[in-house]
């Protein structure tokens, strides 16, 4: 065999292996040709089935956010759900071989489940759960905070179906000294060092044992999309979404606060007491973020909308308050001088965002801003402007605003 043909046939062999099937007319492919199926698809919108108006903040790792008007759906579809990755999305997942191991100092004994075990041995529940990245809104902090410069779009509220983490933890059994759970997942550290985890966070037992804390295998009635944790993820609504581990294959029941990657130091922590912008804070003065603060988003109209005078404007959006409920929703068209009530619905279930609407009559032609402010069931309202500066730029729950022109 001539050398050229030899090279061609080995190449063909490896292409066949990669495709998992014969390339029927493979020997007829022009030299140097790569079959379409093997071309690396690098368009993130196609790759992740996202709306082309989503905004890519980073591609190493992939971090993609929505815009306010894209979040208009009551239940966030995959196409408009932000992606937040700390590492590389796992490659080649075989769900039929996936297992979840429960272990840790406080577990009675380690136990391993297949996905079929989980789906057949425990009752299944569906909840609509708000997941907001702790760093959502970071882009507004001054002095600026390092990290993804999220604007408003790192929040979602999809339907998640799975089994209760509690049911599985109770099936394993745990000792009285259990304080925390920590998740482990199969995504890959950016350095590709197999001994390093990109992220391994968790929640206190009380949160782990809530009805709504799920080990989920479906999102919006379908398998979870790859980027969002296929085939199994933890979902702990109302807390920083970093607690909701994607691609989870192990949950440890800890006898101390979980100390996995991004659980220690200053990651996902804020100063326990408020500090001056730019102030240096000692590590021991940081506290772990738990329930997320009250917040809201105007999802219609899109900022920049123009309306004729005399036409009433119907605004709408969502409001959420971590572990709490939103009890009041207001809007202002005079930069916060006066506020009027919006109608706000009850949540689909605990930890789901709530929809609001209001009909606005503008007094005359000109430029306006519509500001929205939610107040939670403990009577804490959103700050009108940027709340407590913190070094890592977490928990910006300032009022959302849109620009409107009346012509
Ligand atoms: N395994 C794993 N789980 C993870 C992450 C990750 O990088 N790896 N990122 C966390 C963070 S910081 C956020 S905000 C949410 C984002 O979830 P989403 O990408 O499904 O929107 O996933 C969390 N779970
Ligand atoms: Mo996050």
Tab-separated table of C-alpha atoms and ligand atoms in Angstrom, residues 82 84 86 132-135 150 199 240-242 268, ligand 2:
chain	number	residue	atom	x	y	z
A	82	UNK	CA	-28.308	31.737	31.648
A	84	UNK	CA	-22.775	29.750	34.542
A	86	UNK	CA	-16.738	27.387	36.624
A	132	UNK	CA	-30.023	33.302	40.579
A	133	UNK	CA	-26.257	33.511	40.444
A	134	UNK	CA	-24.820	35.197	43.541
A	135	UNK	CA	-22.903	37.491	41.176
A	150	UNK	CA	-23.345	39.889	34.891
A	199	UNK	CA	-16.589	23.858	42.214
A	240	UNK	CA	-27.224	31.405	45.271
A	241	UNK	CA	-27.410	29.081	42.270
A	242	UNK	CA	-23.840	27.971	42.985
A	268	UNK	CA	-19.740	33.214	47.495
B	2	LIG	MO1	-23.120	31.545	40.283
